[in-house]
């Protein structure tokens, strides 16, 4: 872990006896924020800053500020939250082609992020099937996000992991079909997955789900707000959303390609009854009758306002324009990879692509790219590197710099193929240091992040 501020600013191990003047605090925050923004403003960082436009962020912060202090649980005091929430849900459901079918009316839920949307979906499938099984399982492609396994762990839902073809980057449908049983409550497909940016065969998974009368969650956390526009722009993207028969839930992160502030995501349901199955309420509490739409209690009205503001300020035209620029840049950057016979792109990705190398460890490529200021994400089995192309990469000159630096990186990798590479595969990319693998290392790593400044009593 890196602690560059230990020497620069006073460390607070307990509340300061007397408050620090606001001006001094803001000066410190500004210094840290400016330094950290420089890590991505160059356009050399994969994913993470989806909009990367300070004007846009200033606008969202302004919108956030009007309601940042508001608790959306106290809904009588903030009818605005009801407007923002229901409109964000309605706009997302419209974008994802949710349509009433038979008795089913589509519905949505705003959560705190992609993992939370996935968790609420897993919970909904478990609760909706309570009468049918006490040992529910779901089947996810190996490439599906760890949030599914985390939710399975939390909620007691077995997560069966289906193998993925490493050439196409898509799930093995036969394996899925062979492993559905009476306790299966839902299948999972990604559009796109985080690792390779490839889209699972959603129509085929939908057929399977219908045949077995189970649910199908499409993880559109990453793709949900960009793939609809890729289709409109004529990119070859197969159907992936709630229009596909058999799809029952879909997650789409407003805080990724929805260009909103961090802390929101939408979970779309084809049927209100499925959403309603996951509510928790306690009506006999002495503190009053309690109910909340999801797992969170208090939520900030600011996030709802900022998410709403992002969506209505961009409109379809804005999202389509950004998608067009991102997809064109991604195609150029991918073409630069394909110019090197040593490198191999996995599957047929769109805005995010991953590549591996057969003749040397592709982490040598990463080692070199780091020296040129690139921040890619490392993967394993096989070792691979991915870049989620976002708006910062669409700045002039970035794709050209990529082609030049990549060529030099391939030369470096070839020259160093007999030595072990430095970088490793960790989600979120931590520079240097060991890749945690064992329980002990993982605990050390987490503690290093959170407990570093703990006040230790004198012995
Ligand atoms: C980011 C991501 C998630 C998890 O979302 P968080 O917002 O990080 O909780 C899930 N699935 C995919 C495909 C993602 O890219």
Short mmCIF file of C-alpha atoms and ligand atoms in Angstrom, two decimals:
data_model
loop_
_atom_site.label_atom_id
_atom_site.label_comp_id
_atom_site.label_asym_id
_atom_site.label_seq_id
_atom_site.Cartn_x
_atom_site.Cartn_y
_atom_site.Cartn_z
CA UNK A 1 0.00 0.00 0.00
CA UNK A 2 1.25 3.49 -0.63
CA UNK A 3 1.16 6.25 2.00
CA UNK A 4 2.49 9.34 0.24
CA UNK A 5 0.73 11.73 2.62
CA UNK A 6 2.28 10.51 5.87
CA UNK A 7 5.16 12.95 5.51
CA UNK A 8 3.13 15.79 4.00
CA UNK A 9 0.13 16.23 6.24
CA UNK A 10 -0.56 15.74 9.93
CA UNK A 11 -1.91 12.24 10.69
CA UNK A 12 -5.15 12.14 12.71
CA UNK A 13 -5.13 9.11 15.02
CA UNK A 14 -7.89 10.55 17.18
CA UNK A 15 -10.28 13.46 16.79
CA UNK A 16 -8.30 16.68 16.90
CA UNK A 17 -8.92 18.45 20.23
CA UNK A 18 -9.89 21.59 18.39
CA UNK A 19 -11.27 21.59 14.87
CA UNK A 20 -8.94 22.35 11.98
CA UNK A 21 -9.91 25.50 10.03
CA UNK A 22 -11.97 24.71 6.94
CA UNK A 23 -9.59 26.55 4.67
CA UNK A 24 -6.67 24.37 5.76
CA UNK A 25 -8.75 21.23 5.25
CA UNK A 26 -9.83 22.26 1.77
CA UNK A 27 -6.25 23.08 0.82
CA UNK A 28 -5.19 19.56 1.81
CA UNK A 29 -8.11 17.95 -0.04
CA UNK A 30 -7.38 19.94 -3.15
CA UNK A 31 -3.72 18.93 -3.13
CA UNK A 32 -4.56 15.23 -2.80
CA UNK A 33 -7.33 15.35 -5.37
CA UNK A 34 -5.23 17.22 -7.95
CA UNK A 35 -2.34 14.78 -7.56
CA UNK A 36 -4.62 11.77 -7.87
CA UNK A 37 -6.55 13.11 -10.84
CA UNK A 38 -3.28 13.31 -12.73
CA UNK A 39 -3.11 9.48 -12.67
CA UNK A 40 -6.00 9.21 -15.14
CA UNK A 41 -6.29 12.58 -16.87
CA UNK A 42 -3.65 11.45 -19.37
CA UNK A 43 -6.11 8.87 -20.70
CA UNK A 44 -3.71 6.04 -19.86
CA UNK A 45 -5.79 4.36 -17.18
CA UNK A 46 -8.18 1.48 -17.91
CA UNK A 47 -11.82 1.96 -16.85
CA UNK A 48 -12.59 3.61 -13.53
CA UNK A 49 -13.07 7.23 -14.80
CA UNK A 50 -15.85 6.69 -17.26
CA UNK A 51 -16.61 10.31 -18.06
CA UNK A 52 -13.35 11.97 -17.03
CA UNK A 53 -14.77 15.40 -17.79
CA UNK A 54 -14.26 17.86 -14.93
CA UNK A 55 -17.06 20.09 -16.24
CA UNK A 56 -19.46 17.19 -16.00
CA UNK A 57 -18.21 16.23 -12.52
CA UNK A 58 -18.59 19.86 -11.34
CA UNK A 59 -22.16 19.87 -12.64
CA UNK A 60 -22.95 16.57 -10.84
CA UNK A 61 -21.38 17.82 -7.62
CA UNK A 62 -23.54 20.93 -7.86
CA UNK A 63 -26.65 18.77 -8.28
CA UNK A 64 -25.46 16.48 -5.45
CA UNK A 65 -24.95 19.45 -3.15
CA UNK A 66 -28.62 20.45 -3.12
CA UNK A 67 -29.61 17.13 -1.55
CA UNK A 68 -26.40 15.63 -0.11
CA UNK A 69 -27.68 16.08 3.44
CA UNK A 70 -31.11 14.60 2.75
CA UNK A 71 -32.05 11.11 3.97
CA UNK A 72 -34.27 9.47 1.36
CA UNK A 73 -35.84 7.23 4.02
CA UNK A 74 -37.75 10.28 5.30
CA UNK A 75 -39.71 10.45 2.09
CA UNK A 76 -42.36 12.85 3.35
CA UNK A 77 -39.62 15.48 3.56
CA UNK A 78 -38.19 14.89 0.09
CA UNK A 79 -40.73 14.22 -2.64
CA UNK A 80 -37.90 15.18 -5.02
CA UNK A 81 -36.18 11.87 -4.18
CA UNK A 82 -39.31 10.04 -5.30
CA UNK A 83 -39.24 11.94 -8.58
CA UNK A 84 -35.52 11.28 -9.19
CA UNK A 85 -35.65 7.63 -8.15
CA UNK A 86 -38.71 6.70 -10.18
CA UNK A 87 -37.48 8.58 -13.24
CA UNK A 88 -33.99 7.04 -13.13
CA UNK A 89 -35.65 3.62 -12.90
CA UNK A 90 -38.12 4.42 -15.72
CA UNK A 91 -35.41 5.78 -18.04
CA UNK A 92 -33.18 2.75 -17.40
CA UNK A 93 -36.01 0.28 -17.92
CA UNK A 94 -36.89 2.01 -21.18
CA UNK A 95 -33.25 1.88 -22.33
CA UNK A 96 -33.08 -1.86 -21.50
CA UNK A 97 -36.38 -2.57 -23.31
CA UNK A 98 -38.35 -3.76 -20.32
CA UNK A 99 -41.90 -4.43 -21.52
CA UNK A 100 -44.96 -5.84 -19.75
CA UNK A 101 -45.53 -9.50 -20.67
CA UNK A 102 -48.64 -11.34 -19.52
CA UNK A 103 -49.13 -10.63 -15.82
CA UNK A 104 -45.58 -9.34 -15.40
CA UNK A 105 -45.00 -5.60 -14.97
CA UNK A 106 -41.37 -4.44 -15.13
CA UNK A 107 -39.88 -2.69 -12.11
CA UNK A 108 -36.55 -1.45 -10.82
CA UNK A 109 -34.44 -0.81 -7.75
CA UNK A 110 -31.63 1.68 -7.27
CA UNK A 111 -28.71 0.28 -5.33
CA UNK A 112 -25.32 1.53 -4.20
CA UNK A 113 -23.35 -0.12 -7.02
CA UNK A 114 -22.91 -3.13 -9.26
CA UNK A 115 -22.14 -5.58 -6.47
CA UNK A 116 -25.24 -4.41 -4.60
CA UNK A 117 -27.45 -4.79 -7.70
CA UNK A 118 -26.15 -8.32 -8.16
CA UNK A 119 -26.66 -9.09 -4.46
CA UNK A 120 -30.26 -7.86 -4.56
CA UNK A 121 -30.92 -10.01 -7.64
CA UNK A 122 -29.51 -13.13 -5.93
CA UNK A 123 -31.60 -12.35 -2.84
CA UNK A 124 -34.73 -11.85 -4.96
CA UNK A 125 -34.28 -15.23 -6.70
CA UNK A 126 -33.78 -16.96 -3.35
CA UNK A 127 -36.85 -15.33 -1.79
CA UNK A 128 -39.10 -15.77 -4.84
CA UNK A 129 -38.30 -19.51 -4.79
CA UNK A 130 -38.71 -20.09 -1.05
CA UNK A 131 -41.64 -22.41 -1.59
CA UNK A 132 -39.74 -24.43 -4.15
CA UNK A 133 -36.33 -25.03 -2.62
CA UNK A 134 -34.43 -24.51 0.61
CA UNK A 135 -31.08 -25.17 -1.10
CA UNK A 136 -31.10 -22.79 -4.05
CA UNK A 137 -28.33 -22.68 -6.62
CA UNK A 138 -27.46 -20.40 -9.51
CA UNK A 139 -25.17 -21.03 -12.47
CA UNK A 140 -22.72 -18.33 -13.51
CA UNK A 141 -20.04 -18.30 -16.20
CA UNK A 142 -16.52 -18.37 -14.76
CA UNK A 143 -16.05 -14.87 -16.21
CA UNK A 144 -19.03 -13.45 -14.30
CA UNK A 145 -18.12 -10.96 -11.59
CA UNK A 146 -17.09 -12.19 -8.10
CA UNK A 147 -20.08 -10.20 -6.76
CA UNK A 148 -22.26 -13.24 -7.65
CA UNK A 149 -20.14 -15.56 -5.52
CA UNK A 150 -20.02 -12.96 -2.76
CA UNK A 151 -23.83 -12.73 -2.79
CA UNK A 152 -24.09 -16.52 -2.86
CA UNK A 153 -21.79 -16.66 0.17
CA UNK A 154 -23.82 -14.04 2.03
CA UNK A 155 -27.26 -15.42 1.22
CA UNK A 156 -26.64 -19.15 1.19
CA UNK A 157 -27.14 -19.61 -2.54
CA UNK A 158 -24.78 -22.12 -4.13
CA UNK A 159 -22.98 -20.54 -7.09
CA UNK A 160 -22.16 -23.15 -9.74
CA UNK A 161 -19.37 -21.99 -11.99
CA UNK A 162 -19.66 -22.87 -15.68
CA UNK A 163 -16.49 -23.06 -17.78
CA UNK A 164 -15.80 -20.45 -20.44
CA UNK A 165 -14.20 -20.95 -23.86
CA UNK A 166 -10.92 -18.98 -23.72
CA UNK A 167 -11.03 -18.29 -27.46
CA UNK A 168 -14.54 -16.85 -27.67
CA UNK A 169 -14.70 -15.68 -24.05
CA UNK A 170 -18.25 -17.11 -23.81
CA UNK A 171 -19.87 -19.54 -21.41
CA UNK A 172 -20.17 -23.28 -22.23
CA UNK A 173 -23.93 -23.62 -22.80
CA UNK A 174 -23.90 -27.44 -22.67
CA UNK A 175 -22.29 -27.34 -19.24
CA UNK A 176 -24.96 -24.92 -18.05
CA UNK A 177 -27.74 -27.12 -19.46
CA UNK A 178 -26.23 -30.21 -17.81
CA UNK A 179 -26.04 -28.56 -14.39
CA UNK A 180 -29.54 -27.11 -14.07
CA UNK A 181 -31.50 -29.10 -11.49
CA UNK A 182 -34.65 -28.80 -9.36
CA UNK A 183 -32.89 -26.39 -6.96
CA UNK A 184 -31.65 -24.01 -9.66
CA UNK A 185 -33.29 -20.61 -9.28
CA UNK A 186 -31.46 -18.62 -11.96
CA UNK A 187 -28.75 -18.56 -14.61
CA UNK A 188 -26.32 -15.71 -15.24
CA UNK A 189 -24.86 -14.19 -18.40
CA UNK A 190 -22.74 -11.06 -18.77
CA UNK A 191 -23.07 -8.23 -21.29
CA UNK A 192 -20.24 -7.64 -21.08
CA UNK A 193 -18.10 -9.45 -18.56
CA UNK A 194 -15.43 -7.47 -16.76
CA UNK A 195 -12.45 -9.59 -17.77
CA UNK A 196 -12.69 -9.96 -21.53
CA UNK A 197 -15.44 -7.54 -22.47
CA UNK A 198 -17.19 -10.38 -24.29
CA UNK A 199 -20.94 -10.98 -24.29
CA UNK A 200 -22.35 -14.37 -23.32
CA UNK A 201 -24.96 -15.89 -25.69
CA UNK A 202 -27.92 -14.26 -23.93
CA UNK A 203 -30.61 -15.49 -26.37
CA UNK A 204 -29.48 -19.10 -25.93
CA UNK A 205 -29.30 -18.69 -22.15
CA UNK A 206 -32.82 -17.22 -22.30
CA UNK A 207 -34.10 -20.29 -24.13
CA UNK A 208 -32.47 -22.52 -21.53
CA UNK A 209 -33.98 -20.48 -18.70
CA UNK A 210 -37.46 -20.68 -20.22
CA UNK A 211 -37.12 -24.41 -20.89
CA UNK A 212 -36.23 -25.05 -17.24
CA UNK A 213 -38.51 -22.37 -15.82
CA UNK A 214 -35.68 -20.58 -13.98
CA UNK A 215 -34.61 -16.92 -13.94
CA UNK A 216 -31.84 -15.33 -16.00
CA UNK A 217 -29.81 -12.39 -14.73
CA UNK A 218 -27.88 -10.39 -17.31
CA UNK A 219 -24.96 -8.57 -15.74
CA UNK A 220 -24.93 -5.30 -17.61
CA UNK A 221 -23.13 -3.47 -14.80
CA UNK A 222 -20.47 -2.51 -17.31
CA UNK A 223 -22.31 -2.71 -20.63
CA UNK A 224 -25.80 -1.60 -19.64
CA UNK A 225 -25.36 2.06 -20.51
CA UNK A 226 -23.11 1.69 -23.55
CA UNK A 227 -24.17 -1.45 -25.45
CA UNK A 228 -27.68 -0.10 -26.24
CA UNK A 229 -25.98 2.78 -28.06
CA UNK A 230 -23.44 0.47 -29.71
CA UNK A 231 -26.40 -1.35 -31.25
CA UNK A 232 -27.97 1.91 -32.39
CA UNK A 233 -24.67 2.87 -34.00
CA UNK A 234 -24.65 -0.36 -35.98
CA UNK A 235 -21.99 -2.28 -34.06
CA UNK A 236 -22.41 -6.03 -34.19
CA UNK A 237 -23.88 -6.57 -30.72
CA UNK A 238 -26.33 -9.47 -30.31
CA UNK A 239 -29.53 -8.90 -28.29
CA UNK A 240 -28.67 -8.85 -24.58
CA UNK A 241 -31.34 -6.96 -22.63
CA UNK A 242 -34.83 -7.43 -21.16
CA UNK A 243 -36.29 -7.72 -24.67
CA UNK A 244 -34.71 -11.19 -24.90
CA UNK A 245 -37.27 -13.84 -23.86
CA UNK A 246 -36.18 -15.50 -20.63
CA UNK A 247 -34.22 -12.55 -19.20
CA UNK A 248 -35.76 -11.75 -15.81
CA UNK A 249 -33.29 -9.29 -14.25
CA UNK A 250 -30.50 -7.04 -15.48
CA UNK A 251 -28.02 -4.86 -13.61
CA UNK A 252 -26.73 -1.64 -15.20
CA UNK A 253 -24.33 0.69 -13.39
CA UNK A 254 -25.19 4.36 -13.57
CA UNK A 255 -21.83 4.94 -11.89
CA UNK A 256 -19.93 3.43 -14.83
CA UNK A 257 -20.97 4.25 -18.41
CA UNK A 258 -24.06 6.01 -17.02
CA UNK A 259 -21.57 8.80 -16.20
CA UNK A 260 -23.09 9.49 -12.77
CA UNK A 261 -21.23 9.85 -9.48
CA UNK A 262 -19.88 6.77 -7.71
CA UNK A 263 -22.47 5.03 -5.56
CA UNK A 264 -25.44 4.13 -7.77
CA UNK A 265 -26.58 1.29 -10.00
CA UNK A 266 -29.96 0.14 -11.30
CA UNK A 267 -31.34 -3.37 -11.00
CA UNK A 268 -34.12 -3.93 -13.54
CA UNK A 269 -36.71 -6.70 -13.07
CA UNK A 270 -39.04 -8.02 -15.76
CA UNK A 271 -41.62 -8.55 -13.03
CA UNK A 272 -42.47 -6.37 -10.07
CA UNK A 273 -43.31 -9.52 -8.08
CA UNK A 274 -39.67 -10.63 -8.24
CA UNK A 275 -38.46 -7.27 -6.93
CA UNK A 276 -41.07 -7.26 -4.20
CA UNK A 277 -39.94 -10.71 -3.06
CA UNK A 278 -36.67 -9.28 -1.68
CA UNK A 279 -38.13 -6.53 0.51
CA UNK A 280 -37.44 -6.71 4.19
CA UNK A 281 -39.87 -5.12 6.61
CA UNK A 282 -40.48 -5.28 10.32
CA UNK A 283 -43.87 -3.99 11.36
CA UNK A 284 -43.75 -4.91 15.07
CA UNK A 285 -40.72 -2.87 16.14
CA UNK A 286 -41.21 -0.48 19.07
CA UNK A 287 -39.29 2.11 17.06
CA UNK A 288 -42.04 2.12 14.47
CA UNK A 289 -43.02 0.10 11.41
CA UNK A 290 -39.89 -0.27 9.28
CA UNK A 291 -39.52 -0.98 5.59
CA UNK A 292 -36.86 -0.10 3.01
CA UNK A 293 -36.69 -0.96 -0.68
CA UNK A 294 -33.32 -2.71 -0.48
CA UNK A 295 -30.53 -3.58 1.95
CA UNK A 296 -29.49 0.02 2.64
CA UNK A 297 -31.12 2.04 5.37
CA UNK A 298 -30.47 5.76 5.05
CA UNK A 299 -29.36 6.90 1.62
CA UNK A 300 -28.30 10.33 0.42
CA UNK A 301 -30.77 12.25 -1.71
CA UNK A 302 -27.74 13.78 -3.39
CA UNK A 303 -26.82 10.61 -5.23
CA UNK A 304 -30.32 10.23 -6.65
CA UNK A 305 -30.31 13.86 -7.78
CA UNK A 306 -26.85 13.59 -9.35
CA UNK A 307 -27.69 10.35 -11.16
CA UNK A 308 -30.89 11.87 -12.49
CA UNK A 309 -28.98 15.02 -13.51
CA UNK A 310 -26.35 12.95 -15.38
CA UNK A 311 -29.00 11.09 -17.34
CA UNK A 312 -31.21 14.00 -18.31
CA UNK A 313 -28.32 16.32 -19.11
CA UNK A 314 -26.76 13.86 -21.56
CA UNK A 315 -29.92 12.45 -23.08
CA UNK A 316 -29.87 9.76 -25.76
CA UNK A 317 -27.85 12.04 -28.04
CA UNK A 318 -25.10 12.55 -25.45
CA UNK A 319 -24.84 8.87 -24.55
CA UNK A 320 -24.81 7.90 -28.22
CA UNK A 321 -22.08 10.44 -29.03
CA UNK A 322 -19.89 9.31 -26.12
CA UNK A 323 -20.45 5.66 -27.04
CA UNK A 324 -19.48 6.37 -30.65
CA UNK A 325 -16.22 8.04 -29.59
CA UNK A 326 -15.37 5.29 -27.12
CA UNK A 327 -16.15 2.45 -29.53
CA UNK A 328 -14.11 4.04 -32.32
CA UNK A 329 -11.14 4.56 -29.97
CA UNK A 330 -11.44 1.00 -28.67
CA UNK A 331 -11.39 -0.34 -32.24
CA UNK A 332 -8.23 1.67 -33.03
CA UNK A 333 -6.51 0.53 -29.84
CA UNK A 334 -7.50 -3.09 -30.44
CA UNK A 335 -6.19 -2.90 -34.00
CA UNK A 336 -2.83 -1.82 -32.55
CA UNK A 337 -2.79 -5.01 -30.47
CA UNK A 338 -3.73 -7.14 -33.46
CA UNK A 339 -0.75 -5.77 -35.40
CA UNK A 340 1.48 -7.84 -33.12
CA UNK A 341 1.34 -11.55 -33.98
CA UNK A 342 2.68 -12.27 -30.46
CA UNK A 343 -0.49 -10.86 -28.88
CA UNK A 344 -3.94 -12.42 -29.05
CA UNK A 345 -7.22 -10.62 -28.30
CA UNK A 346 -9.75 -12.85 -26.51
CA UNK A 347 -13.10 -13.22 -28.29
CA UNK A 348 -14.88 -10.40 -30.12
CA UNK A 349 -15.09 -7.57 -27.63
CA UNK A 350 -16.38 -4.03 -28.17
CA UNK A 351 -15.46 -1.18 -25.77
CA UNK A 352 -13.25 -3.30 -23.49
CA UNK A 353 -10.71 -5.79 -24.76
CA UNK A 354 -8.29 -8.22 -23.23
CA UNK A 355 -5.19 -9.76 -24.75
CA UNK A 356 -2.80 -12.53 -23.88
CA UNK A 357 0.49 -13.77 -25.32
CA UNK A 358 1.50 -17.35 -26.06
CA UNK A 359 5.27 -16.94 -26.43
CA UNK A 360 6.02 -14.82 -23.38
CA UNK A 361 4.36 -13.74 -20.14
CA UNK A 362 2.10 -10.83 -21.10
CA UNK A 363 2.91 -9.24 -17.74
CA UNK A 364 6.26 -8.23 -19.25
CA UNK A 365 4.21 -6.02 -21.56
CA UNK A 366 2.47 -4.57 -18.50
CA UNK A 367 5.82 -4.02 -16.74
CA UNK A 368 6.98 -1.87 -19.61
CA UNK A 369 3.68 -0.04 -20.13
CA UNK A 370 3.76 0.99 -16.47
CA UNK A 371 7.02 2.81 -17.03
CA UNK A 372 5.18 4.83 -19.69
CA UNK A 373 2.34 5.70 -17.30
CA UNK A 374 -0.24 3.14 -18.46
CA UNK A 375 -2.46 1.47 -15.89
CA UNK A 376 -4.00 -1.72 -17.28
CA UNK A 377 -5.79 -4.45 -15.34
CA UNK A 378 -4.09 -7.82 -14.97
CA UNK A 379 -5.90 -11.14 -15.32
CA UNK A 380 -5.02 -14.80 -14.86
CA UNK A 381 -5.69 -18.30 -16.34
CA UNK A 382 -4.35 -17.34 -18.84
CA UNK A 383 -2.37 -14.25 -17.88
CA UNK A 384 -3.94 -11.37 -19.80
CA UNK A 385 -4.24 -7.59 -19.71
CA UNK A 386 -7.37 -5.62 -20.30
CA UNK A 387 -8.26 -2.04 -20.96
CA UNK A 388 -11.79 -0.74 -20.56
CA UNK A 389 -11.87 2.19 -22.94
CA UNK A 390 -13.51 5.25 -21.44
CA UNK A 391 -13.81 8.91 -22.42
CA UNK A 392 -10.30 9.88 -21.24
CA UNK A 393 -8.85 7.60 -23.97
CA UNK A 394 -10.82 9.44 -26.65
CA UNK A 395 -8.65 12.55 -26.18
CA UNK A 396 -6.46 13.34 -29.20
CA UNK A 397 -3.17 11.47 -29.25
CA UNK A 398 -3.95 8.76 -26.69
CA UNK A 399 -4.60 5.93 -29.17
CA UNK A 400 -1.44 6.91 -31.07
CA UNK A 401 0.58 6.87 -27.83
CA UNK A 402 -0.88 3.44 -27.11
CA UNK A 403 0.30 2.04 -30.45
CA UNK A 404 3.83 3.42 -29.97
CA UNK A 405 4.20 2.33 -26.34
CA UNK A 406 2.69 -1.10 -27.03
CA UNK A 407 5.21 -1.77 -29.82
CA UNK A 408 8.07 -0.90 -27.46
CA UNK A 409 6.49 -3.04 -24.75
CA UNK A 410 6.35 -6.07 -27.05
CA UNK A 411 10.07 -5.60 -27.83
CA UNK A 412 10.76 -5.42 -24.10
CA UNK A 413 8.71 -8.56 -23.43
CA UNK A 414 10.53 -10.49 -26.12
CA UNK A 415 13.90 -9.43 -24.69
CA UNK A 416 12.89 -10.36 -21.12
CA UNK A 417 10.96 -13.54 -21.80
CA UNK A 418 13.39 -15.67 -19.77
CA UNK A 419 12.96 -13.61 -16.61
CA UNK A 420 9.93 -13.51 -14.31
CA UNK A 421 7.63 -10.53 -14.81
CA UNK A 422 7.08 -7.98 -12.03
CA UNK A 423 3.37 -7.19 -12.20
CA UNK A 424 0.54 -9.51 -11.20
CA UNK A 425 -3.18 -10.08 -11.48
CA UNK A 426 -5.13 -8.12 -8.95
CA UNK A 427 -8.49 -6.46 -9.49
CA UNK A 428 -8.04 -2.76 -9.06
CA UNK A 429 -4.32 -3.03 -9.79
CA UNK A 430 -2.07 -2.39 -6.83
CA UNK A 431 1.38 -1.28 -7.98
CA UNK A 432 4.23 -3.46 -6.80
CA UNK A 433 3.99 -5.73 -3.79
CA UNK A 434 2.86 -9.32 -3.68
CA UNK A 435 -0.40 -10.51 -5.17
CA UNK A 436 -2.41 -11.80 -2.23
CA UNK A 437 -3.18 -15.45 -2.64
CA UNK A 438 -3.25 -17.04 0.79
CA UNK A 439 -5.69 -16.09 3.56
CA UNK A 440 -2.85 -14.61 5.61
CA UNK A 441 -1.64 -12.37 2.82
CA UNK A 442 -5.16 -11.22 2.02
CA UNK A 443 -5.78 -10.30 5.66
CA UNK A 444 -2.45 -8.50 5.83
CA UNK A 445 -3.28 -6.62 2.65
CA UNK A 446 -6.70 -5.49 3.91
CA UNK A 447 -5.28 -4.52 7.30
CA UNK A 448 -2.50 -2.54 5.64
CA UNK A 449 -5.19 -0.51 3.88
CA UNK A 450 -7.53 0.10 6.81
CA UNK A 451 -5.54 -0.16 10.04
CA UNK A 452 -2.36 1.68 9.07
CA UNK A 453 -3.04 4.76 11.19
CA UNK A 454 -4.55 3.03 14.22
CA UNK A 455 -3.49 4.68 17.47
CA UNK A 456 -1.52 2.00 19.31
CA UNK A 457 -1.56 2.39 23.12
CA UNK A 458 1.84 2.76 24.76
CA UNK A 459 2.96 -0.54 26.29
C1 LIG B 1 -17.94 -3.28 -11.99
C2 LIG B 1 -18.66 -4.55 -12.27
C3 LIG B 1 -19.43 -5.18 -11.28
C4 LIG B 1 -19.42 -4.74 -9.83
O1 LIG B 1 -19.77 -3.44 -9.68
P1 LIG B 1 -19.29 -2.52 -8.46
O2 LIG B 1 -19.94 -1.25 -8.82
O3 LIG B 1 -17.81 -2.49 -8.45
O4 LIG B 1 -19.83 -3.10 -7.21
C5 LIG B 1 -20.15 -6.28 -11.66
N1 LIG B 1 -20.11 -6.75 -12.91
C6 LIG B 1 -19.37 -6.17 -13.88
C7 LIG B 1 -19.38 -6.74 -15.26
C8 LIG B 1 -18.61 -5.06 -13.59
O5 LIG B 1 -17.86 -4.50 -14.51
#
